[in-house]
Amino acid sequence: MPWPKSIQENKQSLTITADLTISIDGPSPERVQYNATQFLRRLSGRTGIFINTGFPTSAKENSNATIKISYKTKGELSVDNDESYQLNVTNTGATITANTDIGALRGIETLLQLTSNNATQFYFKGVSISDAPRFVWRGLMIDVSRHFHPVAVLKRNLDAMASVKMNVFHWHLIDDQGIRIQSKVYPQLTELASDGLFYTQEQIKDVVAYASKLGIRVVPEIDVPGHATAILTAFPELGSQPGVTYNVERFSGVFDPTLDPTNDQTYVFLENLFTEIAPLFPDPYFHIGGDENEGKHWDANETIQKFKKEHHLKTNHDLQTHFNIKLEKILNKLGKNLVGWDEIMTPTMPTTAVIHSWRSENEGLPKGGSLIEAAKQGYNTILSNGFYIDRMESVVKHYQNEPIGDITLTAEEEARILGGEATMWSELATCETIDSRIWPRTAAIAERLWSPKDINDVDHMLKRLEVVNFRLEELGLTHIKNKAVILRNLSNNQDISSLETLMDICEPLKIYSRNEGGTEYKTFSPFRLFADACTVDAKDAVKFNRLVKDYLTSPTETTKSEIKEYLSLWSKNYEAFSKLNKTPLLNDLEPLSKNLSEVSKIILDNFDNKTISTTDKSKLENSLSVLKQDHVDVEIVIVTALETLLKNK
Amino acid sequence: MPWPKSIQENKQSLTITADLTISIDGPSPERVQYNATQFLRRLSGRTGIFINTGFPTSAKENSNATIKISYKTKGELSVDNDESYQLNVTNTGATITANTDIGALRGIETLLQLTSNNATQFYFKGVSISDAPRFVWRGLMIDVSRHFHPVAVLKRNLDAMASVKMNVFHWHLIDDQGIRIQSKVYPQLTELASDGLFYTQEQIKDVVAYASKLGIRVVPEIDVPGHATAILTAFPELGSQPGVTYNVERFSGVFDPTLDPTNDQTYVFLENLFTEIAPLFPDPYFHIGGDENEGKHWDANETIQKFKKEHHLKTNHDLQTHFNIKLEKILNKLGKNLVGWDEIMTPTMPTTAVIHSWRSENEGLPKGGSLIEAAKQGYNTILSNGFYIDRMESVVKHYQNEPIGDITLTAEEEARILGGEATMWSELATCETIDSRIWPRTAAIAERLWSPKDINDVDHMLKRLEVVNFRLEELGLTHIKNKAVILRNLSNNQDISSLETLMDICEPLKIYSRNEGGTEYKTFSPFRLFADACTVDAKDAVKFNRLVKDYLTSPTETTKSEIKEYLSLWSKNYEAFSKLNKTPLLNDLEPLSKNLSEVSKIILDNFDNKTISTTDKSKLENSLSVLKQDHVDVEIVIVTALETLLKNK
């Protein structure tokens, strides 16, 4: 995963032994050397095989290596880079050939995914693969402003990205809730508006260098002119509301503080800041945000109104475009192309800008949304609408979020669609939980952006995703293991099995309803709650819902007994839960456990009865209505299946 | 934990609510501000309480805070610093008072440990505590050469250290297996002898600054003249074997490559290196290692032999002292005191050096070992003998490792015993497993070094350690959660419960027998094996062994039924294990699971029988003998208890 462009199984297999060696043939081998070494460590770790030769060697030193990697040139980290590769595995060896070193890296990840085993040995499946990505821009955005995520969190997520062939890390560095990048020119930014949580320039360089080793570009985002509370906390004089002081925002949402686009000092500040920051990021793209500026402070400011009239800027959109065009000039001087969220696309915005599409039909736009609109108008564009992984929606939805679909585009228009990005806004994600919010769903998005359009069999993807999900632990990802950490905390170090049973049928509230209006949670609220242990596509719920669907379509004894097994598991939950010493945190879960057991027991007891007694019926209704309520910010996602099961008895 | 010097419970309690606030009264509040903020986050996380005020304020801003912290001066990070504090908790509030900010930090950790709960609320227990450490040097050494441990690993271990009031991080930066510190003067060191795994100077500064925030000193160690393979890989001309090339060592053990103490260039090199490195570490102590130099290359080198004669240096010890004294002069110029392992203590070594004691009676020295010897001879000294946590021995042993015991010392001699250090040599520990090798046992060592000598009730400690162990997860420590990660890997993502049952009665082989001779494991061997999931003081084994002991001393029905429950659990293990799809890694565990079930079943079936049938007896013998064999580098630590149980039937 992502599934390759072309794959042929050859019924051979390459046995993995302690004698396995790797050779590298190509210029500037640093990237391949690093990744091939990591390959050896990961392979050794997952197989337990004590591989004798701990490092790859050059093809000159070893002409007889088990795995031969060769490539022609060192790739450029750019949208023009060639990431294609060929991989052949036979009984006697494996070869990875590519035009660039980065293509070779993609092949190395594919080979590792071919690791298989039977009862007695590990082997690579024999295949011939010829692979290349559909889109050149396959990104993950991480918002480090709403919650700060230390370098180690980013590095492990970069590792995970590389493992599914993603190639752009979009670093959302500044927002209302904090400045996360050190400025030596304006040290006030982090002194006054970061709570001490920011990356030094050395750390920025370290992350960028690390990403480069993995063949990942890094695009920084400095979100302006809206989302500017943190900037204005340090520099209130650049704000659109004269004479006020600002404070770093603790809540979530869209806020009014906005830079003043009529103040020359705003551009001096931004030019200085961009000039300082730009060299830290070798990538030619630079994201200026530009989203969700509602212009309230502009409307309220007479000087700004006057300026608009004088410059014939009819709307706030026009004023923002005036601002954006000035920014683009600054960035161009620095050798950078401007990228912005789709609000920047106005009639007067030059098509040299890249449009980052976050709005589509659901936001009132025509079919295809701002992505198609941008491509048609001549902009290069990338898609994030439908890839908002922080919305806590099923992986199926994201996987089916085909960028172009049945829309007819000219070849030029299609070429302008560079790709897309999963966006991880972090209002509700701390470094303890962010991995489980990003993964494994982002792997399915990676496949959508890498694999051919016609690779879209959901069941096949889900099966492969289960393996990818598990294997991500190898890279240090915490998405699985931190669930138990949170449950241990909730239980005060008691047996967590009854809580795990609950967790596996519960999902955090979706589409921002967990933090309606942005006022329940502050940045420093606790995020070690039951909802934080729960994840999208709750394991048992997915299985149970599928079973019920299958059973109602064509009932078999097997599905019936599997359904009953789940009902039996849940019917016993409250007994186990009740044995725990009570704590304030467990009390909140009590109605959930109790009513789940009640409902499951009645359904189980009556499974083969034609009718249910009136008493049981009324009990059921009561319990189901309790389960449908919002409990501790989760949704019990088997309730509909239970009801369908009851209805169709 | 560590238990305070004086504690009185007052039967009051301070309820924790969303209104909780903290005020700080003292100069340079950065350290306290940081730690009090972390206190709020941790408290909020463990209680789920949405504390309204996310940051501490000054006492001026809030004269009415729930928790009032005050101190007089900013502490110096030195052995002379005052870490004492007073803590009072009543129904209406808590106060922490200290002479220094670092004393205040120690009080903050104590208060957090007082967090308790009943069924409906969280509260701090009411107490009056007056506390101060017994020893001024309470350290943890981490060897980052044998395996490299990234900054994030160090930071979470520093957090853990601070949570149990440890105050010295001893950073073992260079050994045969790699140079882990960047030198700009000698970039060859990391270019040729680090495999790319090292800390930049910025990262070193970052770790030192982080430690300082937690009131932890950082003492670097550059191990010379032995353990020098990595240095000599970059600079063979400084070696004692002329004309050879050296290669970074991949195995473990004591190796011969040694710096040439008769070569002036050796001192030029070390002076330049120390001069570059010393300023990164503000601490006045600098560790030069000095251990395990067997002098083989010195003996074989005629020039060195000649030098010895010319300088009237009779033994290699004398020659090493000649070397050490030159190093001490270099260090003194840099404002540093020399620390070295106890081999440096020779008759001619000045008493200005600090002796780091790692040898005692077991290593052929008199009672009290090099620690007492050093103190008597006028050296300041610190104890690590008995605190070698990488030996995989029970926490009980480390806890009972009283530094002075019943040895009579003068007040001056006693004052020279500065404290001690747990030493984590990392031949067999990767960043995935090192936390579980360090914790929780190091918390007991922390108590030994902080608490009064008469705090030595093992059962009381073990009970408290269970809580500390669990709470360490709050700081991101991976010692608990990574066990499941390894088992998931072994099982290839199948149900791990049968493996967990095995793990909970198995311990990794002890006292370096896992890697006898240092040749089984290389630095890049896999450390995701069953033995790596297992830890010292295996949970169920500790409980079962205790039950058997109690039962045989005074049998009760309760202990009997608890013993039977364990036997029943184990007797079913093989059935569950057998259901897993076989993999090469699981095959290795099969004899363990099978014979455990066999033995447990027979003992269980015959529990109340006076005699066991001959067939069963012979089966038992067979199975027990299999269980006693070395399986996958673990020891099944219930075997003795099972045999005792059988014998006393």
mmCIF file with all atom_site columns, N, CA and C in Angstrom, chain B residues 508-536:
data_model
loop_
_atom_site.group_PDB
_atom_site.id
_atom_site.type_symbol
_atom_site.label_atom_id
_atom_site.label_alt_id
_atom_site.label_comp_id
_atom_site.label_asym_id
_atom_site.label_entity_id
_atom_site.label_seq_id
_atom_site.pdbx_PDB_ins_code
_atom_site.Cartn_x
_atom_site.Cartn_y
_atom_site.Cartn_z
_atom_site.occupancy
_atom_site.B_iso_or_equiv
_atom_site.pdbx_formal_charge
_atom_site.auth_seq_id
_atom_site.auth_comp_id
_atom_site.auth_asym_id
_atom_site.auth_atom_id
_atom_site.pdbx_PDB_model_num
ATOM 1  N N  . PRO B 1 508 ? 14.312 -11.564 31.347 1.00 0.00 ? 508 PRO B N  1
ATOM 2  C CA . PRO B 1 508 ? 15.495 -11.704 30.495 1.00 0.00 ? 508 PRO B CA 1
ATOM 3  C C  . PRO B 1 508 ? 16.642 -12.291 31.314 1.00 0.00 ? 508 PRO B C  1
ATOM 4  N N  . LEU B 1 509 ? 17.499 -13.052 30.687 1.00 0.00 ? 509 LEU B N  1
ATOM 5  C CA . LEU B 1 509 ? 18.637 -13.633 31.395 1.00 0.00 ? 509 LEU B CA 1
ATOM 6  C C  . LEU B 1 509 ? 19.446 -12.535 32.078 1.00 0.00 ? 509 LEU B C  1
ATOM 7  N N  . LYS B 1 510 ? 19.957 -12.873 33.264 1.00 0.00 ? 510 LYS B N  1
ATOM 8  C CA . LYS B 1 510 ? 20.565 -11.848 34.130 1.00 0.00 ? 510 LYS B CA 1
ATOM 9  C C  . LYS B 1 510 ? 22.087 -11.800 34.011 1.00 0.00 ? 510 LYS B C  1
ATOM 10 N N  . ILE B 1 511 ? 22.621 -10.759 34.608 1.00 0.00 ? 511 ILE B N  1
ATOM 11 C CA . ILE B 1 511 ? 24.070 -10.579 34.815 1.00 0.00 ? 511 ILE B CA 1
ATOM 12 C C  . ILE B 1 511 ? 24.870 -10.922 33.558 1.00 0.00 ? 511 ILE B C  1
ATOM 13 N N  . TYR B 1 512 ? 24.443 -10.339 32.461 1.00 0.00 ? 512 TYR B N  1
ATOM 14 C CA . TYR B 1 512 ? 25.167 -10.436 31.191 1.00 0.00 ? 512 TYR B CA 1
ATOM 15 C C  . TYR B 1 512 ? 25.197 -11.838 30.590 1.00 0.00 ? 512 TYR B C  1
ATOM 16 N N  . SER B 1 513 ? 24.445 -12.794 31.166 1.00 0.00 ? 513 SER B N  1
ATOM 17 C CA . SER B 1 513 ? 24.464 -14.135 30.574 1.00 0.00 ? 513 SER B CA 1
ATOM 18 C C  . SER B 1 513 ? 23.659 -14.181 29.271 1.00 0.00 ? 513 SER B C  1
ATOM 19 N N  . ARG B 1 514 ? 22.820 -13.172 29.040 1.00 0.00 ? 514 ARG B N  1
ATOM 20 C CA . ARG B 1 514 ? 22.090 -13.159 27.772 1.00 0.00 ? 514 ARG B CA 1
ATOM 21 C C  . ARG B 1 514 ? 23.056 -13.029 26.594 1.00 0.00 ? 514 ARG B C  1
ATOM 22 N N  . ASN B 1 515 ? 24.128 -12.315 26.830 1.00 0.00 ? 515 ASN B N  1
ATOM 23 C CA . ASN B 1 515 ? 25.059 -12.034 25.734 1.00 0.00 ? 515 ASN B CA 1
ATOM 24 C C  . ASN B 1 515 ? 26.456 -12.484 26.142 1.00 0.00 ? 515 ASN B C  1
ATOM 25 N N  . GLU B 1 516 ? 26.518 -13.744 26.598 1.00 0.00 ? 516 GLU B N  1
ATOM 26 C CA . GLU B 1 516 ? 27.766 -14.319 27.126 1.00 0.00 ? 516 GLU B CA 1
ATOM 27 C C  . GLU B 1 516 ? 28.922 -14.074 26.158 1.00 0.00 ? 516 GLU B C  1
ATOM 28 N N  . GLY B 1 517 ? 29.967 -13.463 26.667 1.00 0.00 ? 517 GLY B N  1
ATOM 29 C CA . GLY B 1 517 ? 31.126 -13.189 25.816 1.00 0.00 ? 517 GLY B CA 1
ATOM 30 C C  . GLY B 1 517 ? 30.905 -12.036 24.848 1.00 0.00 ? 517 GLY B C  1
ATOM 31 N N  . GLY B 1 518 ? 29.691 -11.496 24.859 1.00 0.00 ? 518 GLY B N  1
ATOM 32 C CA . GLY B 1 518 ? 29.424 -10.338 24.008 1.00 0.00 ? 518 GLY B CA 1
ATOM 33 C C  . GLY B 1 518 ? 29.283 -10.651 22.537 1.00 0.00 ? 518 GLY B C  1
ATOM 34 N N  . THR B 1 519 ? 29.159 -11.942 22.198 1.00 0.00 ? 519 THR B N  1
ATOM 35 C CA . THR B 1 519 ? 29.223 -12.290 20.774 1.00 0.00 ? 519 THR B CA 1
ATOM 36 C C  . THR B 1 519 ? 27.899 -12.728 20.169 1.00 0.00 ? 519 THR B C  1
ATOM 37 N N  . GLU B 1 520 ? 26.856 -12.898 20.986 1.00 0.00 ? 520 GLU B N  1
ATOM 38 C CA . GLU B 1 520 ? 25.587 -13.304 20.377 1.00 0.00 ? 520 GLU B CA 1
ATOM 39 C C  . GLU B 1 520 ? 24.942 -12.119 19.662 1.00 0.00 ? 520 GLU B C  1
ATOM 40 N N  . TYR B 1 521 ? 24.929 -10.998 20.350 1.00 0.00 ? 521 TYR B N  1
ATOM 41 C CA . TYR B 1 521 ? 24.271 -9.813  19.798 1.00 0.00 ? 521 TYR B CA 1
ATOM 42 C C  . TYR B 1 521 ? 25.295 -8.801  19.308 1.00 0.00 ? 521 TYR B C  1
ATOM 43 N N  . LYS B 1 522 ? 25.056 -8.290  18.121 1.00 0.00 ? 522 LYS B N  1
ATOM 44 C CA . LYS B 1 522 ? 25.799 -7.127  17.646 1.00 0.00 ? 522 LYS B CA 1
ATOM 45 C C  . LYS B 1 522 ? 24.943 -5.888  17.897 1.00 0.00 ? 522 LYS B C  1
ATOM 46 N N  . THR B 1 523 ? 25.536 -4.729  17.671 1.00 0.00 ? 523 THR B N  1
ATOM 47 C CA . THR B 1 523 ? 24.756 -3.513  17.900 1.00 0.00 ? 523 THR B CA 1
ATOM 48 C C  . THR B 1 523 ? 23.519 -3.472  17.000 1.00 0.00 ? 523 THR B C  1
ATOM 49 N N  . PHE B 1 524 ? 23.613 -4.104  15.809 1.00 0.00 ? 524 PHE B N  1
ATOM 50 C CA . PHE B 1 524 ? 22.459 -4.026  14.907 1.00 0.00 ? 524 PHE B CA 1
ATOM 51 C C  . PHE B 1 524 ? 21.632 -5.316  14.889 1.00 0.00 ? 524 PHE B C  1
ATOM 52 N N  . SER B 1 525 ? 21.827 -6.174  15.883 1.00 0.00 ? 525 SER B N  1
ATOM 53 C CA . SER B 1 525 ? 20.971 -7.361  15.983 1.00 0.00 ? 525 SER B CA 1
ATOM 54 C C  . SER B 1 525 ? 19.552 -6.949  16.367 1.00 0.00 ? 525 SER B C  1
ATOM 55 N N  . PRO B 1 526 ? 18.585 -7.822  16.125 1.00 0.00 ? 526 PRO B N  1
ATOM 56 C CA . PRO B 1 526 ? 17.209 -7.457  16.488 1.00 0.00 ? 526 PRO B CA 1
ATOM 57 C C  . PRO B 1 526 ? 17.004 -7.468  18.005 1.00 0.00 ? 526 PRO B C  1
ATOM 58 N N  . PHE B 1 527 ? 16.391 -6.419  18.505 1.00 0.00 ? 527 PHE B N  1
ATOM 59 C CA . PHE B 1 527 ? 16.033 -6.359  19.925 1.00 0.00 ? 527 PHE B CA 1
ATOM 60 C C  . PHE B 1 527 ? 14.523 -6.167  20.066 1.00 0.00 ? 527 PHE B C  1
ATOM 61 N N  . ARG B 1 528 ? 13.808 -6.941  19.259 1.00 0.00 ? 528 ARG B N  1
ATOM 62 C CA . ARG B 1 528 ? 12.338 -6.963  19.352 1.00 0.00 ? 528 ARG B CA 1
ATOM 63 C C  . ARG B 1 528 ? 11.924 -8.414  19.586 1.00 0.00 ? 528 ARG B C  1
ATOM 64 N N  . LEU B 1 529 ? 12.711 -9.086  20.412 1.00 0.00 ? 529 LEU B N  1
ATOM 65 C CA . LEU B 1 529 ? 12.473 -10.503 20.662 1.00 0.00 ? 529 LEU B CA 1
ATOM 66 C C  . LEU B 1 529 ? 11.673 -10.665 21.948 1.00 0.00 ? 529 LEU B C  1
ATOM 67 N N  . PHE B 1 530 ? 11.307 -11.902 22.227 1.00 0.00 ? 530 PHE B N  1
ATOM 68 C CA . PHE B 1 530 ? 10.506 -12.141 23.427 1.00 0.00 ? 530 PHE B CA 1
ATOM 69 C C  . PHE B 1 530 ? 11.229 -11.629 24.669 1.00 0.00 ? 530 PHE B C  1
ATOM 70 N N  . ALA B 1 531 ? 12.529 -11.875 24.743 1.00 0.00 ? 531 ALA B N  1
ATOM 71 C CA . ALA B 1 531 ? 13.304 -11.425 25.909 1.00 0.00 ? 531 ALA B CA 1
ATOM 72 C C  . ALA B 1 531 ? 13.249 -9.907  26.071 1.00 0.00 ? 531 ALA B C  1
ATOM 73 N N  . ASP B 1 532 ? 13.052 -9.193  24.962 1.00 0.00 ? 532 ASP B N  1
ATOM 74 C CA . ASP B 1 532 ? 13.008 -7.730  25.029 1.00 0.00 ? 532 ASP B CA 1
ATOM 75 C C  . ASP B 1 532 ? 11.668 -7.216  25.531 1.00 0.00 ? 532 ASP B C  1
ATOM 76 N N  . ALA B 1 533 ? 10.632 -8.056  25.399 1.00 0.00 ? 533 ALA B N  1
ATOM 77 C CA . ALA B 1 533 ? 9.329  -7.685  25.966 1.00 0.00 ? 533 ALA B CA 1
ATOM 78 C C  . ALA B 1 533 ? 9.308  -7.977  27.461 1.00 0.00 ? 533 ALA B C  1
ATOM 79 N N  . CYS B 1 534 ? 10.098 -8.980  27.859 1.00 0.00 ? 534 CYS B N  1
ATOM 80 C CA . CYS B 1 534 ? 10.120 -9.361  29.272 1.00 0.00 ? 534 CYS B CA 1
ATOM 81 C C  . CYS B 1 534 ? 10.937 -8.359  30.087 1.00 0.00 ? 534 CYS B C  1
ATOM 82 N N  . THR B 1 535 ? 10.585 -8.237  31.349 1.00 0.00 ? 535 THR B N  1
ATOM 83 C CA . THR B 1 535 ? 11.332 -7.326  32.224 1.00 0.00 ? 535 THR B CA 1
ATOM 84 C C  . THR B 1 535 ? 11.644 -8.005  33.543 1.00 0.00 ? 535 THR B C  1
ATOM 85 N N  . VAL B 1 536 ? 12.524 -7.371  34.285 1.00 0.00 ? 536 VAL B N  1
ATOM 86 C CA . VAL B 1 536 ? 12.874 -7.859  35.610 1.00 0.00 ? 536 VAL B CA 1
ATOM 87 C C  . VAL B 1 536 ? 11.639 -7.810  36.514 1.00 0.00 ? 536 VAL B C  1
#
